[in-house]
Short mmCIF file of C-alpha atoms in Angstrom, two decimals:
data_model
loop_
_atom_site.label_atom_id
_atom_site.label_comp_id
_atom_site.label_asym_id
_atom_site.label_seq_id
_atom_site.Cartn_x
_atom_site.Cartn_y
_atom_site.Cartn_z
CA MET A 1 0.00 0.00 0.00
CA ARG A 2 1.21 3.47 -0.76
CA GLU A 3 -0.39 6.84 -0.29
CA ILE A 4 -0.34 9.70 -2.73
CA ALA A 5 -1.62 13.17 -1.98
CA SER A 6 -3.04 15.45 -4.61
CA ALA A 7 -4.58 18.84 -3.88
CA GLY A 8 -4.76 17.86 -0.21
CA VAL A 9 -6.72 14.68 -0.99
CA VAL A 10 -5.10 11.42 0.11
CA ILE A 11 -5.41 8.38 -2.15
CA ALA A 12 -4.51 4.94 -0.80
CA VAL A 13 -3.20 2.72 -3.57
CA ILE A 14 -3.48 -0.90 -2.47
CA ASP A 15 -1.63 -3.43 -4.55
CA GLY A 16 -1.35 -6.48 -2.30
CA PRO A 17 -2.17 -7.70 1.20
CA CYS A 18 -3.44 -4.79 3.28
CA ALA A 19 -3.69 -5.88 6.90
CA GLY A 20 -3.36 -4.49 10.40
CA ALA A 21 -1.49 -1.20 10.53
CA GLU A 22 -1.61 -0.87 6.74
CA LEU A 23 -5.38 -1.17 6.77
CA GLU A 24 -5.55 1.41 9.58
CA ARG A 25 -3.57 3.84 7.40
CA ALA A 26 -5.65 3.11 4.33
CA LEU A 27 -8.87 3.78 6.25
CA HIS A 28 -7.81 7.38 6.81
CA ALA A 29 -7.30 8.12 3.12
CA ASP A 30 -10.05 9.95 1.25
CA ILE A 31 -10.19 7.54 -1.65
CA ARG A 32 -9.02 3.93 -1.79
CA VAL A 33 -8.19 2.19 -5.05
CA ALA A 34 -7.02 -1.42 -5.24
CA ALA A 35 -5.57 -3.99 -7.58
CA ASP A 36 -7.80 -7.00 -8.17
CA SER A 37 -5.15 -9.04 -6.37
CA ALA A 38 -5.37 -6.99 -3.13
CA THR A 39 -6.62 -8.55 0.11
CA PHE A 40 -7.86 -6.89 3.27
CA SER A 41 -7.84 -7.81 6.94
CA ALA A 42 -7.95 -5.99 10.27
CA ASP A 43 -5.78 -8.68 11.82
CA GLY A 44 -2.74 -7.17 13.56
CA ALA A 45 -4.13 -3.65 13.88
CA ASN A 46 -2.32 -1.49 16.48
CA ASP A 47 -5.57 -0.17 17.91
CA VAL A 48 -8.29 -2.68 17.21
CA ALA A 49 -11.04 -0.57 18.81
CA ALA A 50 -10.13 2.51 16.78
CA CYS A 51 -9.89 0.43 13.63
CA ALA A 52 -13.32 -1.05 14.30
CA GLY A 53 -14.72 2.40 14.95
CA ARG A 54 -13.34 3.77 11.71
CA LEU A 55 -14.67 0.77 9.79
CA ALA A 56 -18.08 1.35 11.36
CA GLN A 57 -17.99 4.98 10.20
CA LEU A 58 -17.08 3.93 6.70
CA LEU A 59 -19.15 0.80 6.23
CA GLY A 60 -21.71 0.60 9.02
CA GLU A 61 -21.59 -1.30 12.26
CA ALA A 62 -22.62 -4.75 11.04
CA ARG A 63 -19.96 -4.87 8.36
CA ALA A 64 -17.30 -3.49 10.69
CA LYS A 65 -18.03 -6.19 13.27
CA GLU A 66 -17.94 -8.89 10.63
CA ILE A 67 -14.51 -7.71 9.52
CA VAL A 68 -12.94 -7.16 12.96
CA LEU A 69 -14.64 -9.77 15.15
CA GLY A 70 -14.99 -12.29 12.35
CA MET A 71 -11.25 -11.95 11.61
CA ARG A 72 -12.15 -12.00 7.98
CA THR A 73 -9.70 -11.67 5.13
CA PHE A 74 -11.49 -10.60 2.01
CA ASP A 75 -10.59 -9.92 -1.57
CA ALA A 76 -10.78 -6.79 -3.71
CA ALA A 77 -14.16 -7.69 -5.23
CA ASN A 78 -15.67 -7.94 -1.75
CA ALA A 79 -13.95 -4.75 -0.64
CA LEU A 80 -15.57 -2.99 -3.60
CA ARG A 81 -18.96 -4.46 -2.79
CA LEU A 82 -18.70 -3.35 0.84
CA GLY A 83 -17.60 0.15 -0.15
CA LEU A 84 -14.20 -0.21 1.53
CA VAL A 85 -12.57 0.67 -1.80
CA THR A 86 -14.23 2.51 -4.64
CA ARG A 87 -12.20 1.37 -7.62
CA VAL A 88 -10.66 -2.02 -8.44
CA VAL A 89 -8.52 -2.51 -11.52
CA PRO A 90 -6.12 -5.19 -12.81
CA ALA A 91 -2.80 -4.99 -10.96
CA ALA A 92 -0.98 -3.84 -14.10
CA ALA A 93 -3.32 -0.85 -14.45
CA LEU A 94 -3.25 0.27 -10.81
CA ALA A 95 -0.43 2.83 -11.08
CA ASP A 96 -2.03 4.48 -14.10
CA THR A 97 -5.43 4.57 -12.41
CA ALA A 98 -3.95 6.22 -9.32
CA ARG A 99 -2.00 8.69 -11.44
CA ALA A 100 -5.09 9.61 -13.48
CA LEU A 101 -7.08 10.12 -10.29
CA ALA A 102 -4.37 12.35 -8.82
CA ASP A 103 -4.24 14.36 -12.07
CA THR A 104 -8.01 14.78 -12.04
CA LEU A 105 -7.90 16.13 -8.50
CA ALA A 106 -4.96 18.43 -9.24
CA ALA A 107 -6.82 19.99 -12.20
CA LEU A 108 -9.90 20.94 -10.15
CA PRO A 109 -10.41 24.39 -8.65
CA PRO A 110 -8.79 23.70 -5.26
CA LEU A 111 -10.97 25.60 -2.77
CA ALA A 112 -13.95 23.25 -2.88
CA LEU A 113 -11.94 20.18 -1.90
CA PRO A 114 -11.30 21.01 1.79
CA ALA A 115 -14.91 22.21 2.06
CA ILE A 116 -16.13 18.83 0.81
CA ARG A 117 -13.90 16.95 3.23
CA GLU A 118 -15.09 19.06 6.13
CA SER A 119 -18.73 18.61 5.13
CA VAL A 120 -18.34 14.84 4.88
CA ARG A 121 -16.82 14.79 8.37
CA ALA A 122 -19.63 17.01 9.60
CA ALA A 123 -22.20 14.58 8.20
CA ARG A 124 -21.18 12.01 10.80
CA GLN A 125 -20.09 14.30 13.64
CA LEU A 126 -22.91 16.83 13.70
CA THR A 127 -26.69 16.64 13.60
CA PRO A 128 -28.06 16.57 10.04
CA ASP A 129 -29.29 20.16 10.28
CA ALA A 130 -25.99 21.43 11.66
CA ALA A 131 -24.06 19.56 8.96
CA LEU A 132 -26.31 20.97 6.23
CA ALA A 133 -25.91 24.47 7.66
CA LEU A 134 -22.13 24.11 7.57
CA GLU A 135 -22.29 22.85 4.00
CA HIS A 136 -24.50 25.78 3.05
CA ARG A 137 -22.06 28.29 4.55
CA HIS A 138 -19.25 26.77 2.49
CA PHE A 139 -21.44 26.89 -0.62
CA CYS A 140 -22.20 30.59 -0.14
CA ARG A 141 -18.53 31.38 0.35
CA LEU A 142 -17.42 29.33 -2.68
CA LEU A 143 -20.01 31.02 -4.88
CA THR A 144 -18.10 34.29 -4.48
CA THR A 145 -14.63 32.94 -5.24
CA ARG A 146 -12.63 34.02 -8.26
CA ASP A 147 -12.10 30.37 -9.25
CA HIS A 148 -15.83 29.71 -9.42
CA LYS A 149 -16.39 32.78 -11.58
CA ALA A 150 -13.50 31.72 -13.81
CA ALA A 151 -15.06 28.25 -14.16
CA VAL A 152 -18.44 29.69 -15.17
CA ALA A 153 -16.84 32.08 -17.67
CA ALA A 154 -14.80 29.24 -19.18
CA PHE A 155 -17.96 27.09 -19.41
CA PHE A 156 -19.76 29.69 -21.50
CA GLU A 157 -16.71 30.40 -23.63
CA ARG A 158 -16.10 26.66 -24.13
CA ARG A 159 -12.47 26.80 -23.09
CA PRO A 160 -10.47 25.33 -20.20
CA ALA A 161 -10.43 27.45 -17.04
CA VAL A 162 -7.34 28.62 -15.20
CA PHE A 163 -7.60 28.41 -11.42
CA THR A 164 -5.60 30.43 -8.94
CA GLY A 165 -6.99 29.15 -5.64
CA GLU A 166 -8.66 32.46 -4.86
CA MET B 1 -53.58 20.07 -12.57
CA GLY B 2 -51.52 23.13 -13.27
CA GLY B 3 -48.38 24.49 -14.73
CA ASN B 4 -46.19 27.42 -15.53
CA ALA B 5 -43.81 28.18 -18.40
CA GLN B 6 -41.30 25.51 -17.33
CA THR B 7 -43.17 23.13 -15.02
CA ARG B 8 -46.26 20.94 -15.39
CA TRP B 9 -48.18 19.02 -12.78
CA TRP B 10 -51.28 16.91 -12.49
CA THR B 11 -52.85 14.18 -10.41
CA ASP B 12 -53.70 10.71 -11.65
CA ALA B 13 -55.09 7.82 -9.59
CA GLY B 14 -54.13 9.49 -6.35
CA VAL B 15 -50.55 10.21 -7.41
CA GLY B 16 -49.22 13.69 -8.11
CA TYR B 17 -46.80 14.17 -10.99
CA VAL B 18 -44.41 17.10 -11.36
CA VAL B 19 -42.42 17.47 -14.59
CA LEU B 20 -39.56 19.95 -14.89
CA ASP B 21 -39.66 21.16 -18.48
CA ASN B 22 -36.87 23.60 -19.16
CA PRO B 23 -35.20 22.25 -22.30
CA PRO B 24 -32.69 21.14 -23.26
CA MET B 25 -31.27 20.06 -19.86
CA ASN B 26 -33.95 21.07 -17.36
CA VAL B 27 -31.69 23.40 -15.41
CA LEU B 28 -33.45 24.46 -12.25
CA SER B 29 -35.10 27.81 -12.93
CA ASP B 30 -37.17 30.09 -10.73
CA GLU B 31 -40.22 28.84 -12.66
CA ASN B 32 -39.31 25.29 -11.63
CA ARG B 33 -38.85 26.32 -8.00
CA ARG B 34 -42.23 28.03 -8.00
CA GLY B 35 -43.76 25.09 -9.87
CA ILE B 36 -42.53 22.53 -7.34
CA ARG B 37 -43.85 24.67 -4.50
CA ASP B 38 -47.25 25.27 -6.13
CA ALA B 39 -47.63 21.66 -7.22
CA LEU B 40 -46.89 20.26 -3.77
CA GLU B 41 -49.30 22.74 -2.17
CA GLU B 42 -52.00 21.59 -4.57
CA PHE B 43 -51.19 17.91 -3.95
CA ARG B 44 -51.36 18.50 -0.21
CA ARG B 45 -54.83 20.05 -0.55
CA ASP B 46 -55.91 17.12 -2.74
CA ASP B 47 -54.36 14.66 -0.29
CA VAL B 48 -52.48 12.67 -2.94
CA GLY B 49 -50.82 9.43 -1.78
CA ALA B 50 -47.42 10.04 -3.34
CA VAL B 51 -45.59 12.34 -5.70
CA VAL B 52 -43.46 11.53 -8.71
CA LEU B 53 -40.89 14.17 -9.70
CA THR B 54 -39.20 13.86 -13.07
CA GLY B 55 -37.76 15.82 -15.98
CA ALA B 56 -39.24 16.28 -19.43
CA GLY B 57 -37.60 14.56 -22.37
CA ASP B 58 -35.02 11.81 -22.21
CA ARG B 59 -31.85 13.81 -21.67
CA ALA B 60 -32.10 15.24 -18.21
CA PHE B 61 -33.89 14.89 -14.91
CA CYS B 62 -32.40 18.18 -13.79
CA ALA B 63 -28.97 19.50 -14.73
CA GLY B 64 -28.70 21.68 -11.64
CA ALA B 65 -28.45 25.41 -11.22
CA ASP B 66 -28.66 27.67 -14.24
CA LEU B 67 -25.13 29.07 -14.54
CA GLY B 68 -26.50 31.78 -16.85
CA GLU B 69 -28.92 32.90 -14.16
CA GLU B 70 -26.22 32.69 -11.51
CA LYS B 71 -23.77 34.76 -13.58
CA HIS B 72 -26.00 37.82 -13.25
CA LEU B 73 -26.25 37.68 -9.48
CA THR B 74 -24.98 40.67 -7.55
CA ASP B 75 -24.10 41.04 -3.89
CA ASP B 76 -27.63 42.34 -3.38
CA THR B 77 -29.44 39.48 -5.11
CA VAL B 78 -27.32 36.43 -4.22
CA GLY B 79 -28.86 35.98 -0.79
CA ALA B 80 -32.42 35.78 -2.08
CA PHE B 81 -31.30 33.44 -4.89
CA LEU B 82 -29.74 31.04 -2.39
CA ALA B 83 -32.76 31.22 -0.12
CA ARG B 84 -35.10 30.29 -2.99
CA GLY B 85 -32.97 27.26 -3.79
CA GLU B 86 -32.86 26.13 -0.18
CA GLN B 87 -36.60 26.61 0.20
CA THR B 88 -37.30 24.32 -2.77
CA PHE B 89 -35.17 21.55 -1.30
CA ARG B 90 -36.79 21.98 2.09
CA ILE B 91 -40.29 21.77 0.61
CA ILE B 92 -39.46 18.38 -0.93
CA ARG B 93 -37.64 17.14 2.15
CA ASP B 94 -40.48 18.10 4.48
CA TYR B 95 -43.38 16.95 2.30
CA GLU B 96 -45.60 14.54 4.25
CA ARG B 97 -46.08 11.88 1.58
CA PRO B 98 -43.42 9.90 -0.29
CA VAL B 99 -41.72 11.73 -3.13
CA ILE B 100 -40.31 9.49 -5.84
CA GLY B 101 -37.62 10.85 -8.11
CA ALA B 102 -37.91 9.30 -11.57
CA ILE B 103 -34.40 9.93 -12.88
CA ASN B 104 -34.80 9.98 -16.66
CA GLY B 105 -31.40 11.38 -17.59
CA TRP B 106 -28.77 13.70 -16.14
CA ALA B 107 -29.10 14.55 -12.45
CA MET B 108 -26.11 16.71 -11.67
CA GLY B 109 -25.12 19.36 -9.17
CA GLY B 110 -28.31 20.88 -7.80
CA GLY B 111 -30.24 18.24 -9.79
CA LEU B 112 -28.53 15.55 -7.74
CA VAL B 113 -29.43 17.43 -4.56
CA LEU B 114 -33.03 17.47 -5.75
CA ALA B 115 -32.93 13.74 -6.51
CA LEU B 116 -31.39 12.95 -3.13
CA TRP B 117 -34.15 14.78 -1.24
CA CYS B 118 -36.65 12.42 -2.84
CA ASP B 119 -37.53 9.44 -0.64
CA VAL B 120 -37.00 6.92 -3.42
CA ARG B 121 -35.10 7.20 -6.67
CA VAL B 122 -35.80 5.03 -9.67
CA GLY B 123 -34.20 5.59 -13.03
CA SER B 124 -34.15 4.85 -16.72
CA THR B 125 -31.13 3.45 -18.54
CA ARG B 126 -30.25 7.04 -19.34
CA ALA B 127 -29.88 8.05 -15.71
CA LYS B 128 -26.51 9.71 -15.05
CA LEU B 129 -25.75 11.19 -11.69
CA GLY B 130 -22.86 13.38 -10.63
CA ALA B 131 -21.89 15.74 -7.83
CA VAL B 132 -20.33 18.01 -10.44
CA GLY B 133 -20.10 21.17 -8.32
CA VAL B 134 -16.45 20.52 -7.55
CA LYS B 135 -15.60 21.00 -11.22
CA VAL B 136 -16.69 24.63 -11.03
CA GLY B 137 -15.27 25.27 -7.58
CA LEU B 138 -18.48 24.57 -5.66
CA MET B 139 -19.85 21.65 -3.69
CA ALA B 140 -23.24 20.31 -2.70
CA SER B 141 -24.90 17.05 -1.59
CA ASN B 142 -21.93 16.23 0.68
CA VAL B 143 -24.08 15.57 3.71
CA GLN B 144 -26.78 13.73 1.77
CA LEU B 145 -24.32 11.39 0.02
CA SER B 146 -22.31 10.79 3.19
CA ARG B 147 -25.43 9.62 4.99
CA LEU B 148 -26.66 7.52 2.08
CA PHE B 149 -23.38 5.80 1.25
CA PRO B 150 -20.42 4.21 2.89
CA GLU B 151 -18.34 7.33 3.39
CA GLY B 152 -15.55 6.35 0.99
CA ARG B 153 -18.02 6.16 -1.89
CA ALA B 154 -19.33 9.60 -1.03
CA ARG B 155 -15.81 11.03 -1.01
CA ASP B 156 -14.99 9.43 -4.36
CA MET B 157 -18.07 10.95 -6.03
CA LEU B 158 -17.79 14.32 -4.30
CA LEU B 159 -14.08 14.98 -4.64
CA THR B 160 -13.80 13.92 -8.28
CA GLY B 161 -17.24 15.00 -9.57
CA ARG B 162 -17.34 11.81 -11.60
CA THR B 163 -20.45 10.58 -13.42
CA VAL B 164 -22.23 7.49 -12.15
CA GLU B 165 -24.32 5.89 -14.88
CA ALA B 166 -27.55 3.96 -14.35
CA GLU B 167 -26.16 0.48 -13.85
CA GLU B 168 -23.48 1.55 -11.36
CA ALA B 169 -26.02 3.78 -9.62
CA TYR B 170 -28.24 0.74 -8.97
CA ARG B 171 -25.30 -1.28 -7.75
CA LEU B 172 -24.25 1.48 -5.35
CA GLY B 173 -27.76 2.07 -4.04
CA LEU B 174 -28.02 5.54 -5.48
CA LEU B 175 -31.03 4.30 -7.43
CA SER B 176 -33.44 1.76 -5.90
CA ASP B 177 -34.89 -1.49 -7.05
CA GLY B 178 -32.10 -3.11 -9.01
CA GLY B 179 -33.97 -6.44 -8.85
CA ALA B 180 -36.85 -5.03 -10.80
CA LEU B 181 -34.42 -3.48 -13.22
CA ARG B 182 -32.52 -6.67 -13.84
CA GLN B 183 -35.66 -8.68 -14.33
CA GLY B 184 -37.54 -6.03 -16.21
CA ARG B 185 -40.57 -6.56 -14.01
CA ALA B 186 -42.63 -3.89 -12.34
CA ALA B 187 -40.80 -1.75 -9.85
CA GLY B 188 -43.42 -2.68 -7.28
CA ILE B 189 -43.32 0.53 -5.34
CA ASP B 190 -46.60 0.29 -3.55
CA VAL B 191 -47.23 3.59 -1.93
CA HIS B 192 -49.24 3.31 1.29
CA GLY B 193 -50.42 -0.07 0.08
CA VAL B 194 -53.02 1.63 -2.07
CA HIS B 195 -51.59 3.79 -4.75
CA ARG B 196 -49.28 2.31 -7.29
CA PRO B 197 -48.00 5.04 -9.54
CA PRO B 198 -48.89 3.81 -13.03
CA ILE B 199 -45.59 4.79 -14.57
CA LEU B 200 -43.74 2.80 -11.92
CA GLY B 201 -46.03 -0.17 -11.86
CA GLU B 202 -46.24 -1.20 -15.46
CA PRO B 203 -43.82 -3.82 -16.70
CA GLY B 204 -41.79 -2.68 -19.64
CA ASN B 205 -41.84 0.92 -18.60
CA ALA B 206 -38.56 2.79 -18.69
CA VAL B 207 -38.94 4.04 -15.17
CA GLY B 208 -39.90 0.66 -13.81
CA GLY B 209 -37.60 -1.61 -15.73
CA ILE B 210 -34.15 -0.80 -16.94
CA GLU B 211 -33.96 -3.83 -19.21
CA ALA B 212 -37.41 -3.27 -20.54
CA ALA B 213 -36.35 0.22 -21.45
CA GLY B 214 -35.34 -0.54 -25.01
CA GLU B 215 -34.95 2.24 -27.54
CA GLY B 216 -38.63 2.32 -28.44
CA GLU B 217 -39.86 2.30 -24.88
CA ARG B 218 -37.38 4.95 -23.89
CA ASP B 219 -38.70 7.34 -26.50
CA ASP B 220 -42.21 6.48 -25.56
CA TRP B 221 -42.31 6.94 -21.84
CA PRO B 222 -41.90 10.68 -21.43
CA VAL B 223 -44.62 11.19 -24.02
CA ARG B 224 -46.94 8.89 -22.16
CA LEU B 225 -46.08 10.63 -18.96
CA HIS B 226 -46.93 14.02 -20.41
CA ASN B 227 -50.22 12.78 -21.72
CA ALA B 228 -51.20 10.98 -18.56
#
């Protein structure tokens, strides 16, 4: 497993067995992509309770318990089905997939990305109304940014936009 | 039954239908916002059992905010614009009876937000959903998707703005009733045990059955819906 960061977004690239401490690290990435040969297990985690808690956040309690208490090792297809990873590709294509994903992120106007991450966190930490209010505040702020206006202008002029992070 | 320049609505067999009709992509206009509000008020008075919300044509359910409209906003008008948008979403969210989103094409940006406030989403083979705000430096539907999905899936869609097409959307749970879609049988959404929306209940209908939605059927269903 390796991690790449692009525009502040962490991508876990999982190409083989991902167990214990490696799984714990992967769970804190924003996006997880895996080779079809990857396997997953919580066995050997440094902090089993924290690992279980994070899995419950990501996948729901029943699935988290099955993985941690059931000591299950599962393959990439199952990880995709559970929502533990979001993309599975042949091992030979994994590096290109990760690179393309990083390039996609790097080309986006950058200000929305931290706002999305914060809103996703808020969705599980705050009440629904409080999380929606936070999201709405971010939306109002982003609507006034130079990057958003540049994106709209570029859309109407059918040309690529240039973003400055303002 | 009613309508305005870009929205139509009517009641049939105890089910209210609202069609956003702002071609070519059904971007969400002020007429649509007013139409949704007026339609739901009328349906509430008529005590309909459920509501079906869809887009006219076979290209788009709702392609989100009108960037042309938004471009002309000033510091004085932006607040009211945002409030109108929020109010529309709240009206759907707080409606007392089930609201079914019939996703007949693109649902992106604010259109995805609209779809996600529906209680149930069914789709045609042309359904395409995307949280595209990030591509223009915005974001929306973060909280909705995070609560609907395993969080990693939400992050993937939200941070990349990628398009999820009909089949993947069923697999992920973004659209309901994959069994009906695979088998091409009726969607079987039985609202309150009494009202079965005709467009959802008939086998071979594009909204009810993804496999039944062949080319001919696909062209046919919005027409039938309009004439219902």
